[in-house]
Coordinates of N, CA and C and ligand atoms in Angstrom, one line a residue:
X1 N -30.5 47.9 5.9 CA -30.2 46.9 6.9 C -28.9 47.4 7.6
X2 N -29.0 47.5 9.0 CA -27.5 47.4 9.3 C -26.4 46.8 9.4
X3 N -25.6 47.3 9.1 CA -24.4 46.4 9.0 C -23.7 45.6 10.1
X4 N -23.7 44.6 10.2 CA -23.2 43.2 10.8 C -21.8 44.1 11.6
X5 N -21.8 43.7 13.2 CA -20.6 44.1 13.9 C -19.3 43.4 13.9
X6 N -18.2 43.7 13.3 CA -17.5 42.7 13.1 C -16.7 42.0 14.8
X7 N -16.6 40.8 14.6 CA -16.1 40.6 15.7 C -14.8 41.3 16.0
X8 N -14.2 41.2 17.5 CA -12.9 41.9 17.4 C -11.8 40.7 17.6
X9 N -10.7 40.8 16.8 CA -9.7 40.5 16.3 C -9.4 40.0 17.7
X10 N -8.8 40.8 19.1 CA -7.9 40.3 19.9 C -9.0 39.7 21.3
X11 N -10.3 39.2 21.0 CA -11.0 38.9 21.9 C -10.5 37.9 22.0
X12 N -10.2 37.5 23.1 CA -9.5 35.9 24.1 C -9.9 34.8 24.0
X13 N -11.5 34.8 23.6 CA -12.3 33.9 23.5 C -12.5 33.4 22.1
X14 N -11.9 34.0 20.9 CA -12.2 34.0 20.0 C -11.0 33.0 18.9
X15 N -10.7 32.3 18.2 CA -9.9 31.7 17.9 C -9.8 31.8 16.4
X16 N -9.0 33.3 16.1 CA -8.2 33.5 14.3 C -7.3 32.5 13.8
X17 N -7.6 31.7 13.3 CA -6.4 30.9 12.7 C -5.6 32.2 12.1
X18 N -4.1 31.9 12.2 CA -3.2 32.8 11.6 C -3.4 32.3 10.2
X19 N -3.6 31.0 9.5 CA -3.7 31.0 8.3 C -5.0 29.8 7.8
X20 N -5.1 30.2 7.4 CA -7.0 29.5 6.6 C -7.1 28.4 6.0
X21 N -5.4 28.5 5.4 CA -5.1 27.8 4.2 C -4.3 26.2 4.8
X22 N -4.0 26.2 5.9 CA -3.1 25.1 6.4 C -3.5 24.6 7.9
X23 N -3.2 23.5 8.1 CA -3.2 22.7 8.8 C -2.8 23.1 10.3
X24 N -3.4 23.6 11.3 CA -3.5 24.7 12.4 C -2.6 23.3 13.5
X25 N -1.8 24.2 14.6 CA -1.3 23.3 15.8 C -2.4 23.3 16.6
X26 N -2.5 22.4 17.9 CA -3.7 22.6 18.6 C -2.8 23.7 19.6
X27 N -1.5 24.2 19.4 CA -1.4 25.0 20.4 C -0.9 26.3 19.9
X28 N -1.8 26.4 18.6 CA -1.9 27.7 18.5 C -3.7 28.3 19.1
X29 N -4.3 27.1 19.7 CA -5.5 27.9 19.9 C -5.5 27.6 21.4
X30 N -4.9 26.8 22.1 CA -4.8 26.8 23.8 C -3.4 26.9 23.9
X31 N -2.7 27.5 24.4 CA -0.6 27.4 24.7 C -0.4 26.5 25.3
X32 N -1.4 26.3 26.3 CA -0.9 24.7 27.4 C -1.6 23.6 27.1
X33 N -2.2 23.3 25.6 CA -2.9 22.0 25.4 C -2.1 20.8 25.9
X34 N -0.9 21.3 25.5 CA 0.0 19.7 25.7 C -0.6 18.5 27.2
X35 N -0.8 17.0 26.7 CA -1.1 16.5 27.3 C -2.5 16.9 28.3
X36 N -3.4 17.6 27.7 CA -4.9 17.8 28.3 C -5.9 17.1 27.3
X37 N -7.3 16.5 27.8 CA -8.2 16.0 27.0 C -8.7 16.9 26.4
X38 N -9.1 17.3 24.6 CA -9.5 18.5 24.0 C -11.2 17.8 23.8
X39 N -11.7 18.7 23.6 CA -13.0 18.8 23.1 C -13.5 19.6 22.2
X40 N -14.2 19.6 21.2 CA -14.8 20.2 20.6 C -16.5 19.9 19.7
X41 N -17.3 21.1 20.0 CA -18.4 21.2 19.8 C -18.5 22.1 18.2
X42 N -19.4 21.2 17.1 CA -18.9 21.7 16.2 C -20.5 21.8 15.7
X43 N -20.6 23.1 15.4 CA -22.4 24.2 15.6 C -22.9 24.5 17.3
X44 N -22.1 24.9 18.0 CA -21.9 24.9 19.1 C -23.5 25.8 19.5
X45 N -23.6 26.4 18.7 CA -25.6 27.5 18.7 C -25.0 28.2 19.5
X46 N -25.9 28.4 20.8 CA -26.0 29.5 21.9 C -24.9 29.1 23.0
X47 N -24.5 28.1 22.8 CA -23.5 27.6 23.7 C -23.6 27.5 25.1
X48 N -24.8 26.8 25.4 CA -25.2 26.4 26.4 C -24.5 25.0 26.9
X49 N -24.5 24.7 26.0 CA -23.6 23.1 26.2 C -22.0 23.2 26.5
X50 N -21.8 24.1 25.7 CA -20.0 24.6 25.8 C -19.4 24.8 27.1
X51 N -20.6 25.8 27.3 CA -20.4 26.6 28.9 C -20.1 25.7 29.8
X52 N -21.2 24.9 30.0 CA -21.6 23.7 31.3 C -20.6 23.2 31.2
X53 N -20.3 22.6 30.0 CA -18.7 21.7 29.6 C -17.7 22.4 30.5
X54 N -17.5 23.8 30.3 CA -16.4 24.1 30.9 C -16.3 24.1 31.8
X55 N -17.2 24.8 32.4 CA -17.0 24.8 34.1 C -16.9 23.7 34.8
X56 N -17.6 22.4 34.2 CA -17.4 21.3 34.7 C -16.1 20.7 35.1
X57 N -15.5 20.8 34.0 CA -13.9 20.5 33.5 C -13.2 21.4 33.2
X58 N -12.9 22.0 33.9 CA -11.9 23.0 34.1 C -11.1 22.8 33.2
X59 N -10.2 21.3 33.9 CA -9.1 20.7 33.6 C -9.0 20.6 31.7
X60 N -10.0 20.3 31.2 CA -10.0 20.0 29.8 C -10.1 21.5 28.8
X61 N -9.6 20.9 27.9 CA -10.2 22.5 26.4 C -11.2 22.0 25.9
X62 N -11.4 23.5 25.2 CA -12.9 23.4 24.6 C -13.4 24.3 23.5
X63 N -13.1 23.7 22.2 CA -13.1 24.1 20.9 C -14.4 24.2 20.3
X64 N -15.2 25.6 20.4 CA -16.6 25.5 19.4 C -16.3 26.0 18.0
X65 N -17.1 25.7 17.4 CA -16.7 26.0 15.7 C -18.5 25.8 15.6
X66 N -18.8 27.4 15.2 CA -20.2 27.7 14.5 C -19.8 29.3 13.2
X67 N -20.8 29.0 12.1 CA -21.0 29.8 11.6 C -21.5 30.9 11.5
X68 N -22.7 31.2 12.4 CA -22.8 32.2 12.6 C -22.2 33.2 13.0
X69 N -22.4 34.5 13.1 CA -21.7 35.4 13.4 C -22.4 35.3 14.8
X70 N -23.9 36.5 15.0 CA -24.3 36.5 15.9 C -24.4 35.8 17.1
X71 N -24.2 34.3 16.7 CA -24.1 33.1 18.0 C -22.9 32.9 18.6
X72 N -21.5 33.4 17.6 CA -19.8 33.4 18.0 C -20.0 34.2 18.9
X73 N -20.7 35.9 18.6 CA -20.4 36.8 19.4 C -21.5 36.3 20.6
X74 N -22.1 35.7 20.5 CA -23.5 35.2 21.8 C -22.2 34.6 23.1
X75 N -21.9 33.1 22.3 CA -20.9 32.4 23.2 C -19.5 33.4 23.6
X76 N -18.5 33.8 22.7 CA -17.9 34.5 23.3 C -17.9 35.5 24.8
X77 N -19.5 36.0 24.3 CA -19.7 37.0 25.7 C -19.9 36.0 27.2
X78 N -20.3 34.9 26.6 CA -21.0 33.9 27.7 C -19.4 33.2 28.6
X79 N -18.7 33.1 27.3 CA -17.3 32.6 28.0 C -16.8 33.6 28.8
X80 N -16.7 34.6 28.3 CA -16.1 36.3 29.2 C -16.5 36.4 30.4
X81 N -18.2 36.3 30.9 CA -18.8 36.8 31.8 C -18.5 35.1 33.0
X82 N -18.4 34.3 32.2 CA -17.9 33.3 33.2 C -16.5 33.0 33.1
X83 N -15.9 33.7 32.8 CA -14.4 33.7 32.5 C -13.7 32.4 32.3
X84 N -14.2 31.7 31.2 CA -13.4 30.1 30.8 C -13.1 30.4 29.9
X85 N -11.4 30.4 30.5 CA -10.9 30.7 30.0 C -9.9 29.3 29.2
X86 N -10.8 28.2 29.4 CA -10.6 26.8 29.1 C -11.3 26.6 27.5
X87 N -11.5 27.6 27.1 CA -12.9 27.5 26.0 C -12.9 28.4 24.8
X88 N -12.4 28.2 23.6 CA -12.2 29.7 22.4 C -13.7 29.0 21.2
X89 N -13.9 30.0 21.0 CA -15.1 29.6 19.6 C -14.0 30.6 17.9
X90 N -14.4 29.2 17.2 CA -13.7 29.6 15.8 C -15.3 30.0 15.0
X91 N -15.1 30.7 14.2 CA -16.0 31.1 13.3 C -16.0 30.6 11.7
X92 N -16.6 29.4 11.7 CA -16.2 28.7 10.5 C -17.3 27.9 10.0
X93 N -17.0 27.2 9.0 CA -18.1 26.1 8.2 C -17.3 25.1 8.7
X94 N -18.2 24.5 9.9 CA -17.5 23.1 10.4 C -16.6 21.8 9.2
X95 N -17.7 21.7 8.1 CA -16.6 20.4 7.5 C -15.5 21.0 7.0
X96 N -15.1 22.4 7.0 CA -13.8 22.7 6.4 C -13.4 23.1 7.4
X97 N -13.5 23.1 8.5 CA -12.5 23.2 9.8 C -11.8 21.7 10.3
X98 N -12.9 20.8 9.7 CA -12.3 19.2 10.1 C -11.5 18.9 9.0
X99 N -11.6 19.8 7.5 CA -11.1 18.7 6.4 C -10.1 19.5 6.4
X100 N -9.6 20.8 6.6 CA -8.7 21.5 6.5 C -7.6 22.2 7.1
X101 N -8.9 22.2 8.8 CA -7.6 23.0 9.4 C -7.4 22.6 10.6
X102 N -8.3 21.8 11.3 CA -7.9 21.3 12.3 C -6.6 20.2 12.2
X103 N -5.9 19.9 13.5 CA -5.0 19.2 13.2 C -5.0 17.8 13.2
X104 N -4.6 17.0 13.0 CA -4.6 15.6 13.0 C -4.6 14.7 14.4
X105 N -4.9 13.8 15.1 CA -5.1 13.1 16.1 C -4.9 14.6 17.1
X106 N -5.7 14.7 17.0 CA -5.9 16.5 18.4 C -7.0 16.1 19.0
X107 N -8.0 15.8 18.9 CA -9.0 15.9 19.6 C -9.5 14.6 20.1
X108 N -10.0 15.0 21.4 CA -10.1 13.4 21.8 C -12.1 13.3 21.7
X109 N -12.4 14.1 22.4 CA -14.5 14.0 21.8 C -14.6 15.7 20.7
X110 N -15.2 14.4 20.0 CA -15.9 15.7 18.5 C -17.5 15.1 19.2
X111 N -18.5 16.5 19.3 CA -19.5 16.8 19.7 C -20.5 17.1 18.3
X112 N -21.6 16.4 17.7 CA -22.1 16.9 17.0 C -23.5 16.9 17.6
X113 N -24.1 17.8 18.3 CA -25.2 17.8 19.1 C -26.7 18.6 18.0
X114 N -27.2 18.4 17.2 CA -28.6 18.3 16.3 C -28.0 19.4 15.4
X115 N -27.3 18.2 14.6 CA -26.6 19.6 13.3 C -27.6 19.2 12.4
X116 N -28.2 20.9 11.7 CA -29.3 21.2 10.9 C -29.6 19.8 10.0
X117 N -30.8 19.2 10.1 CA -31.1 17.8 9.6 C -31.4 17.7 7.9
X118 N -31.0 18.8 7.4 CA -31.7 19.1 6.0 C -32.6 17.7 5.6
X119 N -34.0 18.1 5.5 CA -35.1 16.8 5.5 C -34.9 16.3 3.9
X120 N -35.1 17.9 3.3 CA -35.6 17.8 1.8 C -34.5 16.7 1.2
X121 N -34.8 16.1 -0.1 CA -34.0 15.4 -0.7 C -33.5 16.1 -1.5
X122 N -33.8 17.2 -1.7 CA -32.4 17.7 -3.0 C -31.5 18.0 -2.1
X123 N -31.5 18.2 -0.6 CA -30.5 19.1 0.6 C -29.7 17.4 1.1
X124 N -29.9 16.7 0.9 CA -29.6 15.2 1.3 C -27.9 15.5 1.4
X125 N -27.4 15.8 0.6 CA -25.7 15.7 0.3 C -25.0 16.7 1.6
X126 N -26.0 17.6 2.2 CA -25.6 18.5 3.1 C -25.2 17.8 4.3
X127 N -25.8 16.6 4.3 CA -26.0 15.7 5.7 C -24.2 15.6 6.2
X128 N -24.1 15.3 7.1 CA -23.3 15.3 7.5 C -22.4 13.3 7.5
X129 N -23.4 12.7 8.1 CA -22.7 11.3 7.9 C -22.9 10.5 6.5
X130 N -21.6 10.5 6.0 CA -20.8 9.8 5.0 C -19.7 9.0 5.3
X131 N -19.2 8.4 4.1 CA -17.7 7.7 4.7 C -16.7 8.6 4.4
X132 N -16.8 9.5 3.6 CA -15.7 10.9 3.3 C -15.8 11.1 5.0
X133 N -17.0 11.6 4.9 CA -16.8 12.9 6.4 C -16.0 11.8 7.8
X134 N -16.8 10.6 7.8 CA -16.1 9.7 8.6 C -15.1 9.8 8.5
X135 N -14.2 9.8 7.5 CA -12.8 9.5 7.3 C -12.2 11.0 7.9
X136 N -12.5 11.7 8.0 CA -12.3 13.2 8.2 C -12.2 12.9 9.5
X137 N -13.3 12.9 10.0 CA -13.3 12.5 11.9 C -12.2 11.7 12.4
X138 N -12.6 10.7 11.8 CA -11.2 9.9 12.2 C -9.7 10.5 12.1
X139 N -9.7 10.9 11.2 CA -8.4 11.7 11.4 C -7.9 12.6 12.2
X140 N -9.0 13.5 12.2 CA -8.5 14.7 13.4 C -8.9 14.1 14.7
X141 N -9.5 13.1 15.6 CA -9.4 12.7 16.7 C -8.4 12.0 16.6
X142 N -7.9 11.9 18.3 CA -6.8 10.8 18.7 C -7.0 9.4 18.5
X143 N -6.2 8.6 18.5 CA -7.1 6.9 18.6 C -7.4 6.7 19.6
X144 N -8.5 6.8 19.3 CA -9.7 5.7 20.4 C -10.5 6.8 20.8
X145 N -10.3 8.3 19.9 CA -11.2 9.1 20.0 C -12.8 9.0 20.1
X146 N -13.2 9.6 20.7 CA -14.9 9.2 20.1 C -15.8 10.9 19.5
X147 N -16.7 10.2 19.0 CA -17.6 11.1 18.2 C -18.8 11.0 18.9
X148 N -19.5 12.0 19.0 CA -20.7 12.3 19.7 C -22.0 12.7 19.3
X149 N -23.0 12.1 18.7 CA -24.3 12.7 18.0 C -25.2 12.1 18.7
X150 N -25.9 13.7 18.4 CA -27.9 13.1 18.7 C -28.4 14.0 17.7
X151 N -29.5 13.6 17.7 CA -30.9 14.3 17.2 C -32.0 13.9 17.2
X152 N -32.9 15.0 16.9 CA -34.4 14.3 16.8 C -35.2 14.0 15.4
X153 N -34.4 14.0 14.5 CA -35.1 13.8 13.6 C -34.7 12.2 13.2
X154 N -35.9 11.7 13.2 CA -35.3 10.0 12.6 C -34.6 9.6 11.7
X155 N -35.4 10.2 10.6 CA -34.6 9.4 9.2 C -33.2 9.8 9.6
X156 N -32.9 11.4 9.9 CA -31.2 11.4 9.9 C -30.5 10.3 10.9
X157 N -31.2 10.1 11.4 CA -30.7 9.0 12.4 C -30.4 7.2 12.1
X158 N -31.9 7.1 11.5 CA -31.4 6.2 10.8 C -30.9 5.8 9.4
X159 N -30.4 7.1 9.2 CA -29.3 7.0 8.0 C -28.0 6.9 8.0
X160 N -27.8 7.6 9.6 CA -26.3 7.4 10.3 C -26.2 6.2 10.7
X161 N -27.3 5.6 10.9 CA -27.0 4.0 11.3 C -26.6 3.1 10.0
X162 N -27.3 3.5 9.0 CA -26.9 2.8 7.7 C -25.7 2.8 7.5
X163 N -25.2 4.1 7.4 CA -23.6 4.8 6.7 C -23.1 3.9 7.6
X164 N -23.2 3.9 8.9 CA -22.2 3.1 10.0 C -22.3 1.7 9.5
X165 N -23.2 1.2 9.4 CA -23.0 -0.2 8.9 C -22.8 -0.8 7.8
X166 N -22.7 0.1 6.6 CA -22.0 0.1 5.5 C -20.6 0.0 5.6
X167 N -19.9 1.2 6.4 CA -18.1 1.5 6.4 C -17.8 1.3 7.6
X168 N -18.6 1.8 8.3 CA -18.0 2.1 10.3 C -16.5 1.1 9.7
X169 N -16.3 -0.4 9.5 CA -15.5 -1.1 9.7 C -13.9 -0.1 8.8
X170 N -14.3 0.1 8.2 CA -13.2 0.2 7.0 C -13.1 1.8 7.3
X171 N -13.4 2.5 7.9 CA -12.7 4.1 8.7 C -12.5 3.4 10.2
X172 N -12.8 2.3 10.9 CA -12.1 2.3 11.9 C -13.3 2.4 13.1
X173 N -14.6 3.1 12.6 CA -15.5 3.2 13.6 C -16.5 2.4 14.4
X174 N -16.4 2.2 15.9 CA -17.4 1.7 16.2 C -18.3 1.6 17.0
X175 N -19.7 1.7 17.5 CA -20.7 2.1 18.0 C -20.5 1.4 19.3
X176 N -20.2 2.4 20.5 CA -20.6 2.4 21.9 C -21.8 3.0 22.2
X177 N -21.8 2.0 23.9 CA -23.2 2.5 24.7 C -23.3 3.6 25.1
X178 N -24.0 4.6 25.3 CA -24.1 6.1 25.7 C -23.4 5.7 26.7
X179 N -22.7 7.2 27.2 CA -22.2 6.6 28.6 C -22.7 7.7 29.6
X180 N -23.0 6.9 30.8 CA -24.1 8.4 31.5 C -22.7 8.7 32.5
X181 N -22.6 10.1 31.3 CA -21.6 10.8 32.3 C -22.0 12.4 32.2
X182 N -21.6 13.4 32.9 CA -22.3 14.5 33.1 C -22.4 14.8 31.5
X183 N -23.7 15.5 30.7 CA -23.7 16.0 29.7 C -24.8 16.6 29.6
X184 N -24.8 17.8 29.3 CA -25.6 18.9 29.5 C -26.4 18.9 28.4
X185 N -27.8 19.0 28.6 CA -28.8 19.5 27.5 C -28.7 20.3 26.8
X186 N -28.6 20.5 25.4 CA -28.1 21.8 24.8 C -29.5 23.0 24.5
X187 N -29.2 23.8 24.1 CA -30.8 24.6 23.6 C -31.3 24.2 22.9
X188 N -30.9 23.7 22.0 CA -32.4 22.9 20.7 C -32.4 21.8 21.3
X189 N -32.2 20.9 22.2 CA -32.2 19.5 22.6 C -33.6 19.8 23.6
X190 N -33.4 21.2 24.6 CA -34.6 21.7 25.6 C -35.8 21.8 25.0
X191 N -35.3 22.6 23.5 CA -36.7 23.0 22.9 C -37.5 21.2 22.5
X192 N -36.7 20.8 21.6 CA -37.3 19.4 21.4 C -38.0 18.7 22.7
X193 N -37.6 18.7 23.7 CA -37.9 18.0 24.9 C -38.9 19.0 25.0
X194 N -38.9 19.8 25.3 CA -40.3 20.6 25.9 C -41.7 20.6 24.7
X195 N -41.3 20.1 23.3 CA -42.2 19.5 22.5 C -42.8 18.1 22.3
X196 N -42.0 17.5 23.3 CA -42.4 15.9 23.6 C -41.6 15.5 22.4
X197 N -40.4 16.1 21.8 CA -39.9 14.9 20.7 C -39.1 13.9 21.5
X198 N -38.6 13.0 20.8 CA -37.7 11.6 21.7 C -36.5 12.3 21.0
X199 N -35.4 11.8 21.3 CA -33.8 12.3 20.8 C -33.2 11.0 20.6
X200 N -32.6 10.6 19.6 CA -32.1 10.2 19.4 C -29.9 10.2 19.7
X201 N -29.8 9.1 20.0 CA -27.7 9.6 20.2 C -27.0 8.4 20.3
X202 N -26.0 8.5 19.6 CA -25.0 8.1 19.3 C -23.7 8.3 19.7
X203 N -22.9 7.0 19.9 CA -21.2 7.1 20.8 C -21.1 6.1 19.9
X204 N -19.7 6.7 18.9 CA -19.0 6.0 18.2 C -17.1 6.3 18.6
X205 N -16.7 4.7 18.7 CA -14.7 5.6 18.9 C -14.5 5.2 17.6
X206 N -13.3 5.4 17.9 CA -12.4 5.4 16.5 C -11.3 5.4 16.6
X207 N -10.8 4.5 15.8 CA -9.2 3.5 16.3 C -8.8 3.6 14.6
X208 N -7.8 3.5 14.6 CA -6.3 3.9 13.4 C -6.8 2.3 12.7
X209 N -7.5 2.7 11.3 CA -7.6 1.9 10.5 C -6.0 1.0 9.9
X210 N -6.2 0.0 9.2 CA -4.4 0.0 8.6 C -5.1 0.1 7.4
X211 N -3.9 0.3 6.4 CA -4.0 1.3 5.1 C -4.8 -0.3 4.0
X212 N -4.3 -1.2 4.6 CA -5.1 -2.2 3.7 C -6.5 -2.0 3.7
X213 N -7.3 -1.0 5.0 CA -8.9 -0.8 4.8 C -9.3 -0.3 3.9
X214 N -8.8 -0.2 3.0 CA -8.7 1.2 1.6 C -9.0 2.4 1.7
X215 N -9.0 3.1 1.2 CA -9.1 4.2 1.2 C -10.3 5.4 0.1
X216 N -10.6 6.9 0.4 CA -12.1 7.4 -0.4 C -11.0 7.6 -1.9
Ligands
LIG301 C1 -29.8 23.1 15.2 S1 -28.6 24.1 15.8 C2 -27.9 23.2 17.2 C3 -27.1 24.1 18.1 C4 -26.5 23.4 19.3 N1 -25.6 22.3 19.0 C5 -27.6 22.9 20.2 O1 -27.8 21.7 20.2 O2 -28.3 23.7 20.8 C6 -27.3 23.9 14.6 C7 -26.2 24.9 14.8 O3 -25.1 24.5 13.9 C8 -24.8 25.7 13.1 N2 -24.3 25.2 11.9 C9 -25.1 24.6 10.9 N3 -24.4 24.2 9.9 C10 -23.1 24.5 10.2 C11 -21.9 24.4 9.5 N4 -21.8 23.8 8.3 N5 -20.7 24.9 10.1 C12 -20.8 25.5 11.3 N6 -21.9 25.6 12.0 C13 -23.1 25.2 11.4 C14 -26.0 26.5 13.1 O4 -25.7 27.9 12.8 C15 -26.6 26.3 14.4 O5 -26.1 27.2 15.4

């Protein structure tokens, strides 16, 4: 098999945390974040959605975090060739970029656009909505940040409605109306729609619990 091309170190688009281990500034990955709305897309895929984001909004940043290799170097080229330069992709396992290195009230929309639904029940723990991970979100968005999900698969959907109505209160979170503002179709969102699936989505903000909510 051939060997995997490593990405390169000083590509512009690409965002090395200097250290892995600690708690990153947000302006170590934009210089001029100060006082701009941040965004980030977290399994960002092909980065179809990233793109449109930027060009749209110039004005705003725009943080992807996927695992893949192949998809980093996909988006990267995509950001190059349209030069948004508003826009870096990290190369990471998203819940340890939110539990560990992102920084605290930084982000104003966290993007979770059809993160892998693991159906099976032994894969159940992979899921992504809990009150741990809630509490994670909340933390690295700003107050009154909001969180952003869809998908097509039901049960995950209506298990996120559960978890929400189990905790939502006690992490702070709470379910808004979609809001029809520009948001771009992503590539698995196309393919699902071109198979007649429905989509499912969710707008939840999140406001600064007080410490009497208890805690995980
Ligand atoms: C179903 S795709 C959706 C991609 C894109 N958001 C879209 O809607 O077109 C899920 C993406 O999340 C990435 N992904 C899955 N689990 C991840 C994780 N734990 N950390 C980072 N990326 C992850 C996958 O590699 C894949 O690109």
């Amino acid at each position: 098999m051939p060997k995997a091309r490593p990405l390169k170190a000083d590509d512009p688009f690409l965002w090395l945390p200097s250290d892995y281990f600690a708690r990153a500034e947000m302006a170590e990955v934009f210089a001029d974040v100060e006082g701009k709305f941040v965004e980030a897309d977290m399994g960002c895929g092909d980065g179809t959605f990233l793109v449109e984001m930027a060009k749209h909004y110039p004005e705003r940043r725009y943080l992807a975090v996927e695992r893949l290799l192949g998809r980093v170097r996909k988006v990267c080229k995509r950001l190059r060739a349209n030069d948004l330069t508003n826009a870096r992709v990290l190369r990471l396992e998203s819940q340890y970029a939110l539990t560990h290195l992102l920084p605290e009230n930084s982000v104003d929309r966290l993007h979770f656009l059809f993160p892998d639904p693991w159906p099976k029940a032994r894969h159940a723990y992979r899921r992504l909505f809990s009150e741990p991970f809630l509490r994670v979100v909340g933390r690295v968005l700003k107050p009154g940040g909001e969180m952003l999900f869809k998908t097509d698969h039901d049960d995950y959907f209506q298990r996120a409605e559960e978890v929400i109505a189990e905790c939502g209160e006690r992490v702070g979170a709470t379910v808004l109306p979609w809001e029809e503002v520009f948001y771009p179709i992503t590539d698995f969102e196309q393919q699902w729609l071109d198979m007649g699936k429905s989509i499912d989505r969710m707008r939840l903000r999140f406001d600064v619990v007080s410490k009497d909510a208890g805690t995980q």
